[in-house]
Amino acid sequence: MPETSASSGASAPLTIDGSLAGRRLDAALGELLPGLGVRARRRLIEGGGLLLNGRRVRAPGLTVRRGDVLRLVESPVAAVASAPWSYPAQQPRVLRDDAPYLFLFKPAGLHTVALGGGSAPSLESLLPDPPRLLQRLDFETSGLICATSSAEGGEAFRTAEARNEVCKGYLALLQGSLETPVTARAAIAMDGGATVRIRAGEEEDAGRWTSFVPLVRWRASETAAVAEALGMPAPDGPLTLAACRIGRGARHQIRAHAAWLGLPLWGDARYGGSGTHFFLHHGRFHMASVECRCLPPWLAALAGLPGDAPGAARRWLEAPVPAVGP
């Protein structure tokens, strides 16, 4: 179910009239608060800073109706400045200090590093004495990031990656039903561009393969409850909570391989998914004797639904790590 909130701390009501009925939630909010920019509105909604008819919603694309009542959980300025992430309760933090490596948590909706010329906050900019980040995650991807404070640690990490001795485990919500485990070996173009392309032929480097394992499958008749729990529009068909495993990896690798299999991440519009934002979480890192795990913050919302998604995810994260490759 969508989150509820007590009235304390909420703003005065903003009521949807006939002129705004049928509009997207973020567009209607822009009419009611013209001083709030497009990105700020989206961050405010996805960050849980808005109540719709008393319930917290996180989907900017929801359609509003005449008589709907909006309330800000906190003022727009404070919400955007202090919690510009999809799940503000999950702030960036240190997960584990295992010298020379440090594991950090990056929430969804936060950049890993500052974009060129941009002023948006990033994980790196929020660290008082930033270590060297050895990984990057997409803006909407949550999870752990490995960092190091020494050049030797960075060199050892890159050497282990090149030897396929690093295993990275992710959890993803896929649009469609993944029936059996499968490994995507399609080659990915490395020539840049906003959208990653799949090349003809098979990738020889096993570190750039993606394995997908179904953990929980929800039938089309069950997905409305999943969507409601996560504040998303209901999909047209089934959904799958999948475990994904990569080695060295490439930009957008899991997203591109999922789409190539015909099972795009739910909500990943860039790669064919329907919805407003996707759910992808880096939950496990393994390299020699160094390991770190963390569950995605959105998983708790699925507790009590068919399939026991939290339990299935936890069991997968705690299972022995297989070798990368065939």
PDB file of N, CA and C in Angstrom, residues 139-196:
ATOM      1  N   PHE A 139      21.736   7.060 -12.127  1.00  0.00           N
ATOM      2  CA  PHE A 139      20.996   7.988 -11.275  1.00  0.00           C
ATOM      3  C   PHE A 139      19.865   7.281 -10.529  1.00  0.00           C
ATOM      4  N   GLU A 140      19.114   6.425 -11.211  1.00  0.00           N
ATOM      5  CA  GLU A 140      17.958   5.775 -10.594  1.00  0.00           C
ATOM      6  C   GLU A 140      18.291   4.437  -9.950  1.00  0.00           C
ATOM      7  N   THR A 141      19.547   4.007 -10.022  1.00  0.00           N
ATOM      8  CA  THR A 141      19.951   2.743  -9.421  1.00  0.00           C
ATOM      9  C   THR A 141      20.458   2.988  -8.003  1.00  0.00           C
ATOM     10  N   SER A 142      19.991   2.176  -7.072  1.00  0.00           N
ATOM     11  CA  SER A 142      20.443   2.280  -5.687  1.00  0.00           C
ATOM     12  C   SER A 142      21.460   1.182  -5.402  1.00  0.00           C
ATOM     13  N   GLY A 143      22.095   1.294  -4.233  1.00  0.00           N
ATOM     14  CA  GLY A 143      22.943   0.202  -3.799  1.00  0.00           C
ATOM     15  C   GLY A 143      24.341   0.603  -3.419  1.00  0.00           C
ATOM     16  N   LEU A 144      25.154  -0.422  -3.227  1.00  0.00           N
ATOM     17  CA  LEU A 144      26.493  -0.202  -2.703  1.00  0.00           C
ATOM     18  C   LEU A 144      27.488   0.143  -3.797  1.00  0.00           C
ATOM     19  N   ILE A 145      28.457   0.954  -3.412  1.00  0.00           N
ATOM     20  CA  ILE A 145      29.551   1.373  -4.288  1.00  0.00           C
ATOM     21  C   ILE A 145      30.856   1.138  -3.543  1.00  0.00           C
ATOM     22  N   CYS A 146      31.796   0.491  -4.206  1.00  0.00           N
ATOM     23  CA  CYS A 146      33.095   0.218  -3.618  1.00  0.00           C
ATOM     24  C   CYS A 146      34.019   1.409  -3.869  1.00  0.00           C
ATOM     25  N   ALA A 147      34.733   1.817  -2.828  1.00  0.00           N
ATOM     26  CA  ALA A 147      35.689   2.917  -2.916  1.00  0.00           C
ATOM     27  C   ALA A 147      36.969   2.498  -2.216  1.00  0.00           C
ATOM     28  N   THR A 148      38.030   3.265  -2.449  1.00  0.00           N
ATOM     29  CA  THR A 148      39.297   2.983  -1.781  1.00  0.00           C
ATOM     30  C   THR A 148      40.023   4.276  -1.472  1.00  0.00           C
ATOM     31  N   SER A 149      40.859   4.216  -0.467  1.00  0.00           N
ATOM     32  CA  SER A 149      41.638   5.391  -0.080  1.00  0.00           C
ATOM     33  C   SER A 149      43.083   5.290  -0.544  1.00  0.00           C
ATOM     34  N   SER A 150      43.413   4.225  -1.274  1.00  0.00           N
ATOM     35  CA  SER A 150      44.803   4.042  -1.697  1.00  0.00           C
ATOM     36  C   SER A 150      44.891   3.667  -3.169  1.00  0.00           C
ATOM     37  N   ALA A 151      45.988   4.061  -3.786  1.00  0.00           N
ATOM     38  CA  ALA A 151      46.240   3.706  -5.187  1.00  0.00           C
ATOM     39  C   ALA A 151      46.400   2.199  -5.324  1.00  0.00           C
ATOM     40  N   GLU A 152      46.997   1.570  -4.314  1.00  0.00           N
ATOM     41  CA  GLU A 152      47.190   0.119  -4.348  1.00  0.00           C
ATOM     42  C   GLU A 152      45.849  -0.612  -4.350  1.00  0.00           C
ATOM     43  N   GLY A 153      44.894  -0.104  -3.556  1.00  0.00           N
ATOM     44  CA  GLY A 153      43.573  -0.713  -3.530  1.00  0.00           C
ATOM     45  C   GLY A 153      42.883  -0.619  -4.866  1.00  0.00           C
ATOM     46  N   GLY A 154      43.009   0.531  -5.533  1.00  0.00           N
ATOM     47  CA  GLY A 154      42.412   0.699  -6.849  1.00  0.00           C
ATOM     48  C   GLY A 154      43.032  -0.220  -7.876  1.00  0.00           C
ATOM     49  N   GLU A 155      44.334  -0.372  -7.824  1.00  0.00           N
ATOM     50  CA  GLU A 155      45.020  -1.243  -8.780  1.00  0.00           C
ATOM     51  C   GLU A 155      44.623  -2.699  -8.569  1.00  0.00           C
ATOM     52  N   ALA A 156      44.512  -3.126  -7.306  1.00  0.00           N
ATOM     53  CA  ALA A 156      44.100  -4.497  -7.023  1.00  0.00           C
ATOM     54  C   ALA A 156      42.674  -4.759  -7.497  1.00  0.00           C
ATOM     55  N   PHE A 157      41.811  -3.754  -7.344  1.00  0.00           N
ATOM     56  CA  PHE A 157      40.425  -3.884  -7.797  1.00  0.00           C
ATOM     57  C   PHE A 157      40.372  -4.059  -9.310  1.00  0.00           C
ATOM     58  N   ARG A 158      41.074  -3.220 -10.058  1.00  0.00           N
ATOM     59  CA  ARG A 158      41.048  -3.304 -11.517  1.00  0.00           C
ATOM     60  C   ARG A 158      41.653  -4.615 -11.999  1.00  0.00           C
ATOM     61  N   THR A 159      42.696  -5.086 -11.333  1.00  0.00           N
ATOM     62  CA  THR A 159      43.306  -6.365 -11.705  1.00  0.00           C
ATOM     63  C   THR A 159      42.319  -7.513 -11.491  1.00  0.00           C
ATOM     64  N   ALA A 160      41.620  -7.487 -10.352  1.00  0.00           N
ATOM     65  CA  ALA A 160      40.634  -8.533 -10.071  1.00  0.00           C
ATOM     66  C   ALA A 160      39.496  -8.490 -11.083  1.00  0.00           C
ATOM     67  N   GLU A 161      39.047  -7.286 -11.456  1.00  0.00           N
ATOM     68  CA  GLU A 161      37.995  -7.168 -12.475  1.00  0.00           C
ATOM     69  C   GLU A 161      38.444  -7.780 -13.790  1.00  0.00           C
ATOM     70  N   ALA A 162      39.656  -7.456 -14.225  1.00  0.00           N
ATOM     71  CA  ALA A 162      40.162  -7.962 -15.496  1.00  0.00           C
ATOM     72  C   ALA A 162      40.262  -9.481 -15.498  1.00  0.00           C
ATOM     73  N   ARG A 163      40.472 -10.065 -14.333  1.00  0.00           N
ATOM     74  CA  ARG A 163      40.572 -11.527 -14.227  1.00  0.00           C
ATOM     75  C   ARG A 163      39.213 -12.170 -13.939  1.00  0.00           C
ATOM     76  N   ASN A 164      38.158 -11.385 -13.964  1.00  0.00           N
ATOM     77  CA  ASN A 164      36.804 -11.875 -13.647  1.00  0.00           C
ATOM     78  C   ASN A 164      36.735 -12.489 -12.253  1.00  0.00           C
ATOM     79  N   GLU A 165      37.415 -11.836 -11.316  1.00  0.00           N
ATOM     80  CA  GLU A 165      37.402 -12.278  -9.937  1.00  0.00           C
ATOM     81  C   GLU A 165      36.525 -11.388  -9.059  1.00  0.00           C
ATOM     82  N   VAL A 166      35.767 -10.500  -9.692  1.00  0.00           N
ATOM     83  CA  VAL A 166      34.822  -9.639  -8.991  1.00  0.00           C
ATOM     84  C   VAL A 166      33.413 -10.040  -9.410  1.00  0.00           C
ATOM     85  N   CYS A 167      32.542 -10.198  -8.459  1.00  0.00           N
ATOM     86  CA  CYS A 167      31.146 -10.545  -8.746  1.00  0.00           C
ATOM     87  C   CYS A 167      30.236  -9.483  -8.125  1.00  0.00           C
ATOM     88  N   LYS A 168      29.342  -8.938  -8.944  1.00  0.00           N
ATOM     89  CA  LYS A 168      28.415  -7.902  -8.481  1.00  0.00           C
ATOM     90  C   LYS A 168      26.995  -8.416  -8.668  1.00  0.00           C
ATOM     91  N   GLY A 169      26.256  -8.447  -7.584  1.00  0.00           N
ATOM     92  CA  GLY A 169      24.884  -8.945  -7.623  1.00  0.00           C
ATOM     93  C   GLY A 169      23.873  -7.825  -7.507  1.00  0.00           C
ATOM     94  N   TYR A 170      22.866  -7.853  -8.366  1.00  0.00           N
ATOM     95  CA  TYR A 170      21.824  -6.832  -8.395  1.00  0.00           C
ATOM     96  C   TYR A 170      20.457  -7.483  -8.220  1.00  0.00           C
ATOM     97  N   LEU A 171      19.497  -6.687  -7.783  1.00  0.00           N
ATOM     98  CA  LEU A 171      18.087  -7.077  -7.761  1.00  0.00           C
ATOM     99  C   LEU A 171      17.325  -6.117  -8.652  1.00  0.00           C
ATOM    100  N   ALA A 172      16.425  -6.660  -9.465  1.00  0.00           N
ATOM    101  CA  ALA A 172      15.704  -5.831 -10.434  1.00  0.00           C
ATOM    102  C   ALA A 172      14.264  -6.295 -10.551  1.00  0.00           C
ATOM    103  N   LEU A 173      13.384  -5.351 -10.837  1.00  0.00           N
ATOM    104  CA  LEU A 173      11.998  -5.678 -11.170  1.00  0.00           C
ATOM    105  C   LEU A 173      11.865  -5.612 -12.689  1.00  0.00           C
ATOM    106  N   LEU A 174      11.583  -6.770 -13.290  1.00  0.00           N
ATOM    107  CA  LEU A 174      11.478  -6.885 -14.738  1.00  0.00           C
ATOM    108  C   LEU A 174      10.023  -6.888 -15.167  1.00  0.00           C
ATOM    109  N   GLN A 175       9.770  -6.294 -16.307  1.00  0.00           N
ATOM    110  CA  GLN A 175       8.427  -6.284 -16.879  1.00  0.00           C
ATOM    111  C   GLN A 175       8.269  -7.526 -17.742  1.00  0.00           C
ATOM    112  N   GLY A 176       7.411  -8.439 -17.291  1.00  0.00           N
ATOM    113  CA  GLY A 176       7.253  -9.714 -17.972  1.00  0.00           C
ATOM    114  C   GLY A 176       7.556 -10.843 -17.010  1.00  0.00           C
ATOM    115  N   SER A 177       7.477 -12.067 -17.491  1.00  0.00           N
ATOM    116  CA  SER A 177       7.684 -13.242 -16.649  1.00  0.00           C
ATOM    117  C   SER A 177       8.941 -13.983 -17.088  1.00  0.00           C
ATOM    118  N   LEU A 178       9.957 -13.966 -16.247  1.00  0.00           N
ATOM    119  CA  LEU A 178      11.176 -14.742 -16.482  1.00  0.00           C
ATOM    120  C   LEU A 178      10.962 -16.122 -15.868  1.00  0.00           C
ATOM    121  N   GLU A 179      10.876 -17.138 -16.713  1.00  0.00           N
ATOM    122  CA  GLU A 179      10.496 -18.471 -16.244  1.00  0.00           C
ATOM    123  C   GLU A 179      11.665 -19.260 -15.681  1.00  0.00           C
ATOM    124  N   THR A 180      12.838 -19.150 -16.293  1.00  0.00           N
ATOM    125  CA  THR A 180      14.002 -19.931 -15.877  1.00  0.00           C
ATOM    126  C   THR A 180      15.244 -19.049 -15.907  1.00  0.00           C
ATOM    127  N   PRO A 181      16.305 -19.436 -15.206  1.00  0.00           N
ATOM    128  CA  PRO A 181      17.547 -18.659 -15.263  1.00  0.00           C
ATOM    129  C   PRO A 181      18.095 -18.584 -16.690  1.00  0.00           C
ATOM    130  N   VAL A 182      18.690 -17.471 -17.028  1.00  0.00           N
ATOM    131  CA  VAL A 182      19.246 -17.288 -18.366  1.00  0.00           C
ATOM    132  C   VAL A 182      20.440 -16.355 -18.275  1.00  0.00           C
ATOM    133  N   THR A 183      21.414 -16.542 -19.141  1.00  0.00           N
ATOM    134  CA  THR A 183      22.575 -15.666 -19.206  1.00  0.00           C
ATOM    135  C   THR A 183      22.591 -14.956 -20.548  1.00  0.00           C
ATOM    136  N   ALA A 184      22.569 -13.625 -20.511  1.00  0.00           N
ATOM    137  CA  ALA A 184      22.631 -12.812 -21.729  1.00  0.00           C
ATOM    138  C   ALA A 184      24.094 -12.589 -22.077  1.00  0.00           C
ATOM    139  N   ARG A 185      24.496 -13.063 -23.265  1.00  0.00           N
ATOM    140  CA  ARG A 185      25.896 -12.943 -23.693  1.00  0.00           C
ATOM    141  C   ARG A 185      26.039 -12.001 -24.884  1.00  0.00           C
ATOM    142  N   ALA A 186      24.975 -11.298 -25.220  1.00  0.00           N
ATOM    143  CA  ALA A 186      25.017 -10.387 -26.365  1.00  0.00           C
ATOM    144  C   ALA A 186      26.047  -9.292 -26.127  1.00  0.00           C
ATOM    145  N   ALA A 187      26.798  -8.971 -27.174  1.00  0.00           N
ATOM    146  CA  ALA A 187      27.835  -7.942 -27.083  1.00  0.00           C
ATOM    147  C   ALA A 187      27.199  -6.559 -27.019  1.00  0.00           C
ATOM    148  N   ILE A 188      27.786  -5.692 -26.220  1.00  0.00           N
ATOM    149  CA  ILE A 188      27.288  -4.326 -26.036  1.00  0.00           C
ATOM    150  C   ILE A 188      28.254  -3.345 -26.671  1.00  0.00           C
ATOM    151  N   ALA A 189      27.724  -2.404 -27.456  1.00  0.00           N
ATOM    152  CA  ALA A 189      28.561  -1.382 -28.086  1.00  0.00           C
ATOM    153  C   ALA A 189      29.114  -0.450 -27.015  1.00  0.00           C
ATOM    154  N   MET A 190      30.361  -0.090 -27.116  1.00  0.00           N
ATOM    155  CA  MET A 190      31.025   0.768 -26.134  1.00  0.00           C
ATOM    156  C   MET A 190      31.321   2.145 -26.709  1.00  0.00           C
ATOM    157  N   ASP A 191      30.520   2.584 -27.674  1.00  0.00           N
ATOM    158  CA  ASP A 191      30.832   3.825 -28.380  1.00  0.00           C
ATOM    159  C   ASP A 191      30.097   5.031 -27.822  1.00  0.00           C
ATOM    160  N   GLY A 192      29.632   4.946 -26.592  1.00  0.00           N
ATOM    161  CA  GLY A 192      28.974   6.092 -25.960  1.00  0.00           C
ATOM    162  C   GLY A 192      27.538   6.239 -26.420  1.00  0.00           C
ATOM    163  N   GLY A 193      26.953   7.413 -26.173  1.00  0.00           N
ATOM    164  CA  GLY A 193      25.552   7.637 -26.503  1.00  0.00           C
ATOM    165  C   GLY A 193      24.686   7.413 -25.290  1.00  0.00           C
ATOM    166  N   ALA A 194      23.541   8.084 -25.267  1.00  0.00           N
ATOM    167  CA  ALA A 194      22.663   8.003 -24.103  1.00  0.00           C
ATOM    168  C   ALA A 194      22.086   6.607 -23.924  1.00  0.00           C
ATOM    169  N   THR A 195      21.830   5.911 -25.045  1.00  0.00           N
ATOM    170  CA  THR A 195      21.256   4.571 -25.000  1.00  0.00           C
ATOM    171  C   THR A 195      22.270   3.560 -25.509  1.00  0.00           C
ATOM    172  N   VAL A 196      22.503   2.517 -24.724  1.00  0.00           N
ATOM    173  CA  VAL A 196      23.455   1.474 -25.104  1.00  0.00           C
ATOM    174  C   VAL A 196      22.844   0.586 -26.180  1.00  0.00           C
TER     175      VAL A 196
END
